[in-house]
Amino acid sequence: MTTRPPEFALQVEGLRKTYRIFRRGSTFMEALKTLWHRPTTPVQAVDDVSFTLKTGEMVGFLGPNGAGKSTTLKILAGILHPTAGKVIALDGFVPWRDRVHYVRHIGAVFGQKSQLVWDIPPLDAFHMNRAIYGIAKADFHTRLDELVALLDISKTMTQPTRSLSLGERMRCEFALSLLHAPSLLFLDEPTIGLDIEAKHKIRAFIKAINAKGVTVILTTHDLQDVEHLARRVILIDQGKLAYDGALDPLRNLFGNHKRITLRSETFPEHFSMAGIALLSRTGAAVELQLDLSVTPLHDFLEHLSRICRLEDLTVSDPPLEDAVRGLYRAGGKSGH
Amino acid sequence: MLGFLRLYAHGIRLAFLTRLADRFDFIASLLVMLGIELTPTLITVLLYGQGLSFADWTLAQVILVQGVFLVGKGITFPIFAGMAWAVSEKVREGTFELLLLKPRHPLILCLVTAYDAEDLGKLAGGLVLMFFALGQTGLPALPDIALFLPLFFFGLVFFAAGLMLLTALLMIWVGNFRLYEIFDTVTALGQYPPVIWPKRIRQLALAPFPILGLAVLPASALLHKPVSGWPWAACSAVVLFFACLWVWNGTVKRLKTAGG
């Protein structure tokens, strides 16, 4: 008989976290004063955040730097106590209270913090994790074989970590975090700094483990990660929930704009066109924002080819930060 | 307990594998560490060579105290001083929280992942000094050895307590290595015969700060010298150990409730 997984992997209600940071000026006198008085300022890192996450779901957890994403994730992973609020994870765990039992069921991969040991091969770190989690030898080898095949790390896992490329190292980080078969996985910028090929491999792997029923929370600044992987996004800005809903409405919300980066020595000094905003210009490098609802892309490109000689041109979505700030200025929206 | 020991054995294995990745650096560090730790013994030999001495203590007896002190350091430092450095580095890098993602008590994880094999140079040096000194003073009787073992153990407990407190303080005052220097300077007084202490301070060096328990009391047992006041030193070591453990836990809790 198998136990049915709970309906929700996470239920978060009214989560808040306030902490105090030390502040001082840059002059010598100000530094001297802090020897006997250290002024601190409260920071509301997480402000009344509520959401639920169904078992087996994959959600993109987005927000600009300092928005409160990492603090929220740390609370959900049980390594930070909240100031207020309620979290029920998996089979009724309160993450920070039941940390030792709870973390047996979760995994975490940090793009910028390695859990491997720099001077020795990842395989040694895998064995260390086996000892820490108390994984039975047979289970360990079954899972390791499976992960080695999925991540293609049979050769890399026996080389010293310091000799691995970033992509190889990240694949080993994934293996390390999944050896104990977690049912909830926290990913914090897992593709940061990776080339296209390595990103593709990591994304395919994340998809594969999610298809096996692992619930995934993906924190990233790379919108393409989210587009490839998640159907739902949660946006956090200034500690508050700015958006919680499907990815498509979010894309439509900001789909009317495109960012145009071009290079042209003959780009007109005083360029003006309906639906076009000049964002920056440094020599021949020009950055524009195009409102597609006013001027379609092909009309703009046609006009551009008439007025100047293009050396290079890139069309991209506006940066995530713009989208988040736009949402926050609008007072936050919920797709639920 | 068996599970912890098995885990700890993994930790030691990993520490050796890590250090052996750069063999020359490892061996050189071991030797440098040993050289530094033998300086007090060298000074003692020079003093006795000049006709000076610690009253009622022969050169071989002082070397035995210093050997016991070094063995104590060689056992506790790889475990607890390694932890102090590793934790300080992890807090500074912001990777300490990765330890909290593992299903064990943070102290166990810190101990397991921070064994410092370099400090084994102290153990080797201490054993050499001890056997050399015992060769001069004569082998101790069995009852003396029976008294030495618990006294030596309580010395280790005191070393461990101090290093655990040091780790906790390094978590708060990240990277303040002066704390280690203070700790090292104070405990270094434990490798000299008690005659260096004024009588009133000698009482304090038994309890509540049993610096004499680090080496003087256990070595005195081996030399069949009086070890009066040892129950006070033993109790103080145990009380300090649990007090420091409490501070350690409180500091980790503080980290978990602090910043984002």
Coordinates of C-alpha atoms in Angstrom, one line a residue:
Chain A
M1 CA 0.0 0.0 0.0
T2 CA 1.4 3.4 -0.9
T3 CA 0.6 6.6 1.0
R4 CA -1.1 9.3 -1.1
P5 CA 0.9 12.5 -1.2
P6 CA -0.7 15.6 0.4
E7 CA -2.8 17.8 -1.9
F8 CA -0.5 20.8 -1.1
A9 CA 3.2 20.8 -0.9
L10 CA 3.2 24.2 0.7
Q11 CA 0.5 26.4 2.3
V12 CA 1.8 29.9 3.2
E13 CA -0.3 32.4 5.0
G14 CA 0.5 35.9 6.1
L15 CA 4.3 35.4 6.1
R16 CA 6.4 38.3 7.4
K17 CA 10.0 38.7 8.2
T18 CA 11.5 41.8 9.7
Y19 CA 15.2 42.1 10.5
R20 CA 17.5 45.0 11.5
I21 CA 20.4 46.1 9.5
F22 CA 23.4 48.2 10.7
R23 CA 23.7 51.6 9.1
R24 CA 26.5 54.1 9.2
G25 CA 27.9 56.9 7.1
S26 CA 31.1 56.8 5.2
T27 CA 33.1 59.5 7.1
F28 CA 35.8 58.7 9.7
M29 CA 33.8 60.4 12.5
E30 CA 30.7 58.4 11.7
A31 CA 32.7 55.2 11.7
L32 CA 34.2 56.3 15.1
K33 CA 30.8 57.0 16.6
T34 CA 29.7 53.4 15.9
L35 CA 32.3 52.2 18.4
W36 CA 29.8 53.0 21.2
H37 CA 26.5 53.3 19.3
R38 CA 25.5 51.2 16.3
P39 CA 22.2 52.6 14.8
T40 CA 20.1 49.9 13.1
T41 CA 17.1 50.2 10.8
P42 CA 14.3 47.6 10.6
V43 CA 13.9 46.0 7.1
Q44 CA 10.6 44.5 6.2
A45 CA 12.0 41.7 4.0
V46 CA 8.8 39.7 3.6
D47 CA 5.5 41.5 4.1
D48 CA 2.3 39.5 4.3
V49 CA 3.0 36.8 1.7
S50 CA 0.4 34.1 1.2
F51 CA 0.1 31.4 -1.5
T52 CA -0.3 27.6 -1.9
L53 CA 1.6 25.2 -4.0
K54 CA 0.1 21.9 -5.1
T55 CA 2.1 18.7 -4.9
G56 CA 3.9 18.1 -8.2
E57 CA 3.6 21.7 -9.3
M58 CA 6.5 23.8 -10.7
V59 CA 6.4 27.5 -9.9
G60 CA 8.7 30.3 -11.0
F61 CA 9.5 32.5 -8.0
L62 CA 10.5 35.9 -9.4
G63 CA 11.4 39.4 -8.3
P64 CA 14.2 41.9 -8.5
N65 CA 17.3 41.9 -6.3
G66 CA 16.4 42.5 -2.7
A67 CA 12.7 41.8 -3.3
G68 CA 12.5 39.2 -0.5
K69 CA 12.7 36.0 -2.6
S70 CA 15.7 34.5 -0.8
T71 CA 14.4 35.3 2.6
T72 CA 11.0 33.7 1.7
L73 CA 12.8 30.6 0.3
K74 CA 15.0 30.4 3.4
I75 CA 11.9 30.4 5.6
L76 CA 10.2 27.8 3.5
A77 CA 13.3 25.7 3.6
G78 CA 13.3 25.8 7.4
I79 CA 16.6 27.7 7.8
L80 CA 15.2 31.0 8.9
H81 CA 12.5 31.8 11.4
P82 CA 9.7 34.2 10.2
T83 CA 8.6 37.1 12.4
A84 CA 4.9 36.1 11.8
G85 CA 2.8 33.9 9.6
K86 CA 2.0 30.3 9.0
V87 CA 3.6 27.7 6.8
I88 CA 2.5 24.1 6.4
A89 CA 4.8 22.0 4.3
L90 CA 4.3 18.5 2.9
D91 CA 2.9 16.2 5.6
G92 CA 2.2 18.9 8.1
F93 CA 5.7 20.2 8.8
V94 CA 6.3 23.6 10.1
P95 CA 9.7 24.2 8.4
W96 CA 11.6 26.1 11.0
R97 CA 10.2 24.1 13.9
D98 CA 10.5 20.6 12.4
R99 CA 13.7 21.4 10.5
V100 CA 15.6 18.2 11.2
H101 CA 12.7 16.0 10.0
Y102 CA 11.5 18.3 7.3
V103 CA 14.8 18.8 5.5
R104 CA 14.9 15.0 4.8
H105 CA 12.1 15.6 2.4
I106 CA 13.4 18.7 0.6
G107 CA 16.4 19.4 -1.6
A108 CA 18.0 22.7 -2.6
V109 CA 20.3 23.8 -5.3
F110 CA 21.9 27.2 -5.3
G111 CA 23.5 28.5 -8.4
Q112 CA 25.9 30.7 -6.4
K113 CA 26.6 28.5 -3.4
S114 CA 28.2 25.1 -3.8
Q115 CA 27.5 22.1 -1.6
L116 CA 30.4 20.2 -3.2
V117 CA 33.9 20.1 -1.8
W118 CA 36.3 22.1 -4.0
D119 CA 39.4 19.9 -3.8
I120 CA 37.8 16.4 -4.1
P121 CA 35.6 14.7 -6.6
P122 CA 31.8 15.1 -6.3
L123 CA 31.5 11.3 -5.7
D124 CA 33.2 11.8 -2.3
A125 CA 30.6 14.5 -1.4
F126 CA 27.8 12.1 -2.6
H127 CA 29.1 9.5 -0.1
M128 CA 29.2 12.1 2.6
N129 CA 25.6 13.0 2.0
R130 CA 24.7 9.3 2.1
A131 CA 26.2 9.2 5.6
I132 CA 24.5 12.4 6.7
Y133 CA 21.0 11.4 5.4
G134 CA 21.5 7.7 6.5
I135 CA 20.6 6.5 3.0
A136 CA 20.7 2.7 2.7
K137 CA 23.6 1.5 0.5
A138 CA 21.3 -0.2 -2.1
D139 CA 19.0 2.8 -2.3
F140 CA 22.0 5.1 -2.7
H141 CA 23.4 3.1 -5.6
T142 CA 20.1 2.8 -7.4
R143 CA 19.4 6.6 -7.1
L144 CA 23.0 7.5 -8.0
D145 CA 22.9 5.3 -11.1
E146 CA 19.6 6.9 -12.1
L147 CA 20.9 10.4 -11.6
V148 CA 24.2 9.7 -13.3
A149 CA 22.3 8.5 -16.4
L150 CA 19.9 11.5 -16.3
L151 CA 22.6 14.1 -15.8
D152 CA 25.4 12.4 -17.7
I153 CA 28.0 12.8 -14.9
S154 CA 29.6 9.4 -15.0
K155 CA 33.0 10.9 -15.8
T156 CA 32.8 14.3 -14.2
M157 CA 31.8 12.9 -10.7
T158 CA 35.2 11.3 -10.3
Q159 CA 37.2 14.5 -11.1
P160 CA 38.1 17.1 -8.5
T161 CA 35.3 19.7 -8.3
R162 CA 37.7 22.5 -9.0
S163 CA 38.5 21.1 -12.4
L164 CA 34.9 21.0 -13.5
S165 CA 33.2 23.5 -15.8
L166 CA 30.3 25.5 -14.3
G167 CA 27.8 23.4 -16.2
E168 CA 29.4 20.1 -15.1
R169 CA 29.5 21.3 -11.5
M170 CA 25.8 22.3 -11.5
R171 CA 24.8 18.9 -12.7
C172 CA 26.7 17.4 -9.9
E173 CA 25.1 19.8 -7.5
F174 CA 21.7 18.5 -8.7
A175 CA 22.8 14.9 -8.1
L176 CA 23.9 15.8 -4.6
S177 CA 20.7 17.5 -3.7
L178 CA 18.5 14.6 -5.1
L179 CA 20.3 11.6 -3.7
H180 CA 17.9 11.4 -0.7
A181 CA 14.8 11.5 -3.1
P182 CA 13.3 14.8 -1.9
S183 CA 9.6 15.5 -2.8
L184 CA 10.1 19.3 -2.7
L185 CA 13.0 21.0 -4.5
F186 CA 14.1 24.6 -4.1
L187 CA 16.2 25.9 -7.0
D188 CA 17.9 29.3 -6.6
E189 CA 19.2 30.5 -9.9
P190 CA 20.3 27.1 -11.1
T191 CA 21.3 28.3 -14.6
I192 CA 23.2 31.4 -13.6
G193 CA 26.4 31.8 -15.6
L194 CA 25.7 28.7 -17.8
D195 CA 26.1 28.6 -21.6
I196 CA 23.1 27.8 -23.8
E197 CA 23.9 24.0 -24.0
A198 CA 24.4 23.7 -20.2
K199 CA 21.2 25.6 -19.6
H200 CA 19.3 23.3 -22.0
K201 CA 20.6 20.2 -20.1
I202 CA 19.7 21.6 -16.7
R203 CA 16.2 22.7 -17.9
A204 CA 15.6 19.2 -19.4
F205 CA 16.6 17.6 -16.1
I206 CA 14.3 19.9 -14.0
K207 CA 11.4 19.0 -16.4
A208 CA 12.2 15.3 -16.0
I209 CA 12.2 15.3 -12.2
N210 CA 9.1 17.4 -12.0
A211 CA 7.4 14.9 -14.3
K212 CA 8.2 12.3 -11.7
G213 CA 6.2 14.2 -9.1
V214 CA 8.8 16.4 -7.4
T215 CA 7.4 19.8 -6.5
V216 CA 9.7 22.5 -7.7
I217 CA 10.1 26.2 -6.7
L218 CA 12.4 27.9 -9.1
T219 CA 13.9 31.3 -8.3
T220 CA 15.6 32.9 -11.2
H221 CA 16.3 36.2 -13.0
D222 CA 16.3 34.4 -16.3
L223 CA 12.8 34.7 -17.8
Q224 CA 13.7 32.0 -20.3
D225 CA 14.1 29.5 -17.4
V226 CA 10.6 30.3 -16.4
E227 CA 9.2 30.2 -19.9
H228 CA 10.7 26.8 -20.5
L229 CA 9.7 25.3 -17.1
A230 CA 6.9 27.0 -15.2
R231 CA 3.3 27.5 -16.0
R232 CA 2.8 29.6 -12.9
V233 CA 4.8 32.4 -11.5
I234 CA 4.8 34.2 -8.2
L235 CA 6.3 37.7 -8.3
I236 CA 7.7 39.3 -5.1
D237 CA 8.6 43.0 -4.9
Q238 CA 9.6 44.9 -1.8
G239 CA 8.6 41.9 0.3
K240 CA 5.0 41.8 -1.1
L241 CA 3.3 39.5 -3.4
A242 CA 3.0 41.4 -6.7
Y243 CA 1.6 38.7 -8.9
D244 CA 0.5 35.1 -8.5
G245 CA -0.8 33.4 -11.5
A246 CA -0.3 31.8 -14.9
L247 CA 2.6 32.8 -17.0
D248 CA 0.6 33.6 -20.1
P249 CA -1.5 36.4 -18.7
L250 CA 1.7 37.9 -17.3
R251 CA 3.4 37.7 -20.7
N252 CA 0.3 39.3 -22.4
L253 CA 0.4 42.0 -19.7
F254 CA 3.9 43.1 -21.0
G255 CA 3.8 41.5 -24.4
N256 CA 3.0 44.9 -26.1
H257 CA 6.6 46.0 -25.6
K258 CA 9.9 44.9 -27.1
R259 CA 13.4 46.0 -26.3
I260 CA 15.4 46.9 -29.4
T261 CA 19.2 47.0 -29.1
L262 CA 20.9 48.1 -32.3
R263 CA 24.2 49.3 -33.6
S264 CA 24.4 51.8 -36.4
E265 CA 26.8 54.6 -37.2
T266 CA 24.2 56.4 -39.3
F267 CA 21.3 56.3 -36.8
P268 CA 19.6 59.7 -36.9
E269 CA 20.6 62.2 -34.2
H270 CA 16.9 63.2 -33.6
F271 CA 14.9 60.0 -34.1
S272 CA 11.2 60.2 -33.5
M273 CA 8.5 57.6 -34.3
A274 CA 5.1 56.8 -32.8
G275 CA 5.4 54.0 -30.2
I276 CA 9.2 54.3 -29.9
A277 CA 11.0 55.5 -26.8
L278 CA 14.8 56.1 -26.9
L279 CA 16.2 54.5 -23.7
S280 CA 19.9 55.1 -24.2
R281 CA 22.5 56.0 -26.8
T282 CA 26.3 55.6 -26.5
G283 CA 28.1 56.2 -29.8
A284 CA 26.7 53.8 -32.3
A285 CA 24.9 51.7 -29.7
V286 CA 21.3 52.5 -29.3
E287 CA 18.6 51.0 -27.1
L288 CA 14.9 51.6 -27.8
Q289 CA 11.6 50.4 -26.4
L290 CA 8.9 49.6 -29.0
D291 CA 5.2 49.6 -28.2
L292 CA 3.8 46.9 -30.6
S293 CA 0.3 48.1 -30.1
V294 CA 1.2 51.4 -31.7
T295 CA 3.8 50.3 -34.2
P296 CA 4.1 46.7 -35.4
L297 CA 7.6 45.2 -35.4
H298 CA 7.8 44.8 -39.2
D299 CA 6.8 48.5 -39.8
F300 CA 9.5 49.6 -37.4
L301 CA 12.2 47.4 -39.0
E302 CA 11.1 48.6 -42.5
H303 CA 11.4 52.2 -41.4
L304 CA 14.7 51.6 -39.7
S305 CA 16.2 50.0 -42.8
R306 CA 15.3 53.1 -44.8
I307 CA 16.8 55.7 -42.4
C308 CA 20.1 54.1 -41.4
R309 CA 22.6 51.3 -42.1
L310 CA 22.3 48.6 -39.5
E311 CA 25.4 46.8 -38.3
D312 CA 23.6 44.7 -35.6
L313 CA 20.1 44.4 -34.1
T314 CA 18.6 42.4 -31.3
V315 CA 14.9 42.2 -30.3
S316 CA 14.1 41.0 -26.8
D317 CA 11.5 41.1 -24.1
P318 CA 11.8 43.9 -21.6
P319 CA 13.8 42.9 -18.5
L320 CA 12.1 41.1 -15.7
E321 CA 12.7 44.0 -13.3
D322 CA 10.6 46.3 -15.6
A323 CA 7.7 43.8 -15.6
V324 CA 7.8 43.5 -11.9
R325 CA 8.0 47.2 -11.3
G326 CA 5.1 47.7 -13.7
L327 CA 3.1 45.2 -11.8
Y328 CA 4.0 46.7 -8.4
R329 CA 3.1 50.2 -9.6
A330 CA -0.3 48.8 -10.7
G331 CA -0.8 47.6 -7.1
G332 CA -0.2 43.9 -7.7
K333 CA -2.4 41.5 -9.5
S334 CA -3.4 37.9 -8.8
G335 CA -4.1 35.4 -11.4
H336 CA -5.8 33.2 -8.9
Chain B
M1 CA 26.0 7.2 18.9
L2 CA 27.2 4.5 16.5
G3 CA 25.6 6.5 13.7
F4 CA 27.4 9.6 14.7
L5 CA 30.8 7.8 14.9
R6 CA 30.2 6.4 11.5
L7 CA 29.4 9.8 10.2
Y8 CA 32.4 11.3 11.9
A9 CA 34.6 8.7 10.3
H10 CA 33.3 9.8 6.9
G11 CA 34.1 13.4 7.9
I12 CA 37.7 12.6 8.8
R13 CA 38.1 10.6 5.6
L14 CA 36.8 13.5 3.6
A15 CA 39.1 15.9 5.5
F16 CA 42.1 13.8 4.7
L17 CA 41.1 13.4 1.1
T18 CA 40.7 17.2 0.8
R19 CA 44.1 18.0 2.4
L20 CA 45.9 15.3 0.4
A21 CA 44.7 17.0 -2.7
D22 CA 47.7 19.3 -2.1
R23 CA 50.2 16.9 -0.4
F24 CA 53.2 19.3 -0.2
D25 CA 51.1 22.0 1.5
F26 CA 49.6 19.5 3.9
I27 CA 53.0 18.1 5.0
A28 CA 54.6 21.6 5.2
S29 CA 51.7 22.8 7.3
L30 CA 52.0 19.8 9.6
L31 CA 55.7 20.6 10.1
V32 CA 55.3 24.3 10.5
M33 CA 52.5 23.7 13.1
L34 CA 54.7 21.3 15.0
G35 CA 57.6 23.7 14.9
I36 CA 55.5 26.5 16.3
E37 CA 54.1 24.3 19.1
L38 CA 57.5 23.1 20.1
T39 CA 58.8 26.7 20.8
P40 CA 57.8 26.7 24.5
T41 CA 59.7 23.4 24.9
L42 CA 62.8 24.8 23.2
I43 CA 62.6 27.9 25.5
T44 CA 62.3 25.6 28.5
V45 CA 65.4 23.6 27.4
L46 CA 67.3 26.9 26.9
L47 CA 66.3 28.1 30.4
Y48 CA 67.4 24.9 32.1
G49 CA 70.6 25.0 30.0
Q50 CA 71.3 28.4 31.6
G51 CA 70.9 27.0 35.0
L52 CA 67.4 28.4 35.5
S53 CA 64.5 26.2 36.5
F54 CA 60.9 26.0 37.8
A55 CA 61.1 25.2 41.5
D56 CA 60.7 21.5 42.3
W57 CA 60.3 20.6 38.6
T58 CA 63.1 18.9 36.6
L59 CA 63.5 19.5 32.9
A60 CA 62.0 16.1 32.0
Q61 CA 59.0 16.7 34.2
V62 CA 58.3 20.1 32.5
I63 CA 58.7 18.5 29.1
L64 CA 56.1 15.9 30.2
V65 CA 53.7 18.6 31.1
Q66 CA 54.3 20.2 27.7
G67 CA 53.9 16.8 26.0
V68 CA 50.6 16.2 27.7
F69 CA 49.4 19.7 26.8
L70 CA 50.4 19.2 23.1
V71 CA 48.6 15.8 23.0
G72 CA 45.5 17.4 24.4
K73 CA 45.7 20.1 21.8
G74 CA 46.4 17.5 19.1
I75 CA 43.2 15.6 20.0
T76 CA 40.8 18.6 20.5
F77 CA 42.1 21.1 17.9
P78 CA 41.5 19.0 14.8
I79 CA 38.0 18.6 15.9
F80 CA 37.0 21.9 17.6
A81 CA 39.5 24.5 16.3
G82 CA 38.9 23.1 12.8
M83 CA 35.2 23.8 13.4
A84 CA 35.9 27.4 14.6
W85 CA 37.7 28.2 11.3
A86 CA 35.3 26.4 9.1
V87 CA 32.2 28.0 10.7
S88 CA 33.7 31.5 10.7
E89 CA 34.5 31.1 6.9
K90 CA 31.0 29.7 6.2
V91 CA 29.3 32.6 8.1
R92 CA 31.4 35.1 6.2
E93 CA 30.7 33.5 2.8
G94 CA 27.0 33.1 3.6
T95 CA 27.2 29.3 3.2
F96 CA 26.5 28.3 6.9
E97 CA 22.8 28.0 6.1
L98 CA 23.7 25.1 3.7
L99 CA 24.5 23.1 6.8
L100 CA 21.0 23.8 8.1
L101 CA 19.5 22.1 5.1
K102 CA 20.9 18.8 6.4
P103 CA 18.9 16.6 8.7
R104 CA 21.3 16.7 11.7
H105 CA 22.0 19.0 14.6
P106 CA 24.1 22.0 13.3
L107 CA 26.9 21.2 15.9
I108 CA 27.2 17.6 14.6
L109 CA 27.4 18.9 11.0
C110 CA 30.0 21.5 11.9
L111 CA 32.1 18.9 13.7
V112 CA 31.7 16.3 10.9
T113 CA 32.5 18.7 8.0
A114 CA 35.4 20.6 9.6
Y115 CA 38.0 18.1 10.8
D116 CA 41.4 19.9 10.5
A117 CA 44.0 17.2 9.8
E118 CA 46.8 19.8 9.9
D119 CA 46.5 20.0 13.7
L120 CA 47.5 16.3 13.9
G121 CA 51.1 17.7 13.9
K122 CA 50.5 18.7 17.5
L123 CA 49.4 15.2 18.4
A124 CA 52.5 13.7 16.9
G125 CA 54.8 16.2 18.5
G126 CA 53.1 15.8 21.9
L127 CA 53.4 12.0 21.8
V128 CA 57.1 12.3 21.0
L129 CA 57.6 14.7 23.9
M130 CA 55.6 12.6 26.3
F131 CA 57.5 9.4 25.6
F132 CA 60.8 11.2 25.6
A133 CA 60.0 12.7 29.1
L134 CA 58.7 9.4 30.5
G135 CA 61.9 7.8 29.3
Q136 CA 63.7 10.2 31.6
T137 CA 61.4 10.2 34.6
G138 CA 60.6 6.5 34.5
L139 CA 57.4 4.7 33.6
P140 CA 54.4 5.5 35.8
A141 CA 52.7 2.9 38.0
L142 CA 49.2 1.6 37.0
P143 CA 47.3 3.6 39.7
D144 CA 49.0 6.8 38.4
I145 CA 47.9 5.9 34.9
A146 CA 44.4 5.2 36.2
L147 CA 44.3 8.7 37.7
F148 CA 45.9 10.3 34.6
L149 CA 43.2 9.1 32.2
P150 CA 40.2 10.8 33.7
L151 CA 42.2 14.0 34.5
F152 CA 43.4 14.1 30.9
F153 CA 39.8 13.6 29.7
F154 CA 38.6 16.6 31.8
G155 CA 41.5 18.6 30.2
L156 CA 40.1 17.7 26.8
V157 CA 36.6 18.8 27.9
F158 CA 38.0 22.2 29.0
F159 CA 39.8 22.6 25.6
A160 CA 36.6 21.6 23.8
A161 CA 34.5 24.1 25.8
G162 CA 36.8 27.0 25.1
L163 CA 36.9 26.2 21.4
M164 CA 33.2 25.9 21.2
L165 CA 32.8 29.3 22.8
L166 CA 35.3 30.6 20.4
T167 CA 33.3 29.2 17.5
A168 CA 30.1 30.8 18.8
L169 CA 31.9 34.2 19.2
L170 CA 33.4 34.0 15.7
M171 CA 29.8 33.5 14.4
I172 CA 28.9 36.9 15.9
W173 CA 32.1 38.8 15.4
V174 CA 32.8 37.3 12.0
G175 CA 36.5 37.0 11.2
N176 CA 37.7 38.4 14.5
F177 CA 40.8 36.2 14.7
R178 CA 42.1 38.2 17.8
L179 CA 39.7 36.0 19.8
Y180 CA 41.7 32.9 18.8
E181 CA 44.9 34.7 19.8
I182 CA 43.5 35.5 23.2
F183 CA 42.3 31.9 23.7
D184 CA 45.7 30.5 22.6
T185 CA 47.6 32.9 24.9
V186 CA 45.5 32.1 27.9
T187 CA 45.5 28.3 27.5
A188 CA 49.3 28.4 26.7
L189 CA 49.9 29.2 30.4
G190 CA 48.6 25.6 31.0
Q191 CA 51.9 24.1 29.7
Y192 CA 54.0 25.4 32.6
P193 CA 54.3 24.1 36.1
P194 CA 51.9 25.7 38.7
V195 CA 54.8 27.6 40.4
I196 CA 54.4 30.3 37.7
W197 CA 51.1 31.3 39.3
P198 CA 50.6 33.4 42.4
K199 CA 48.7 31.3 45.0
R200 CA 45.4 33.1 44.7
I201 CA 45.4 32.9 40.9
R202 CA 46.4 29.3 41.1
Q203 CA 43.0 28.7 42.8
L204 CA 41.3 30.4 39.8
A205 CA 43.3 28.2 37.4
L206 CA 41.7 25.2 39.1
A207 CA 38.2 26.5 39.3
P208 CA 36.3 28.1 37.6
F209 CA 38.9 28.3 34.8
P210 CA 40.7 25.0 35.0
I211 CA 43.8 25.9 33.0
L212 CA 45.9 23.7 35.3
G213 CA 43.6 20.8 34.3
L214 CA 44.8 21.0 30.7
A215 CA 48.2 19.4 31.4
V216 CA 49.6 20.1 34.9
L217 CA 47.2 17.9 36.8
P218 CA 47.3 14.9 34.4
A219 CA 51.1 15.1 34.1
S220 CA 51.4 15.4 37.9
A221 CA 49.4 12.1 38.2
L222 CA 51.9 10.4 35.9
L223 CA 54.7 11.8 38.0
H224 CA 53.1 10.7 41.2
K225 CA 53.0 14.4 42.3
P226 CA 50.1 15.7 44.4
V227 CA 47.0 16.6 42.3
S228 CA 44.9 18.3 45.0
G229 CA 41.9 20.3 43.8
W230 CA 41.3 18.1 40.7
P231 CA 37.6 17.5 41.5
W232 CA 37.1 21.3 41.3
A233 CA 38.9 21.4 38.0
A234 CA 36.9 18.5 36.6
C235 CA 33.5 20.0 37.7
S236 CA 34.5 23.4 36.3
A237 CA 35.4 21.8 32.9
V238 CA 32.1 19.9 32.7
V239 CA 30.0 23.0 33.7
L240 CA 31.9 25.2 31.3
F241 CA 31.4 22.6 28.5
F242 CA 27.6 22.7 28.9
A243 CA 27.6 26.5 29.3
C244 CA 29.5 26.9 26.1
L245 CA 27.3 24.4 24.4
W246 CA 24.3 26.5 25.5
V247 CA 25.9 29.6 24.1
W248 CA 26.7 27.8 20.8
N249 CA 23.1 26.7 20.4
G250 CA 21.9 30.2 21.2
T251 CA 24.2 31.7 18.6
V252 CA 22.9 29.3 15.9
K253 CA 19.3 30.1 16.9
R254 CA 20.2 33.8 16.7
L255 CA 21.6 33.3 13.2
K256 CA 18.3 31.5 12.2
T257 CA 16.2 34.3 13.5
A258 CA 18.4 37.2 12.2
G259 CA 18.8 38.5 8.7
G260 CA 17.4 37.6 5.3

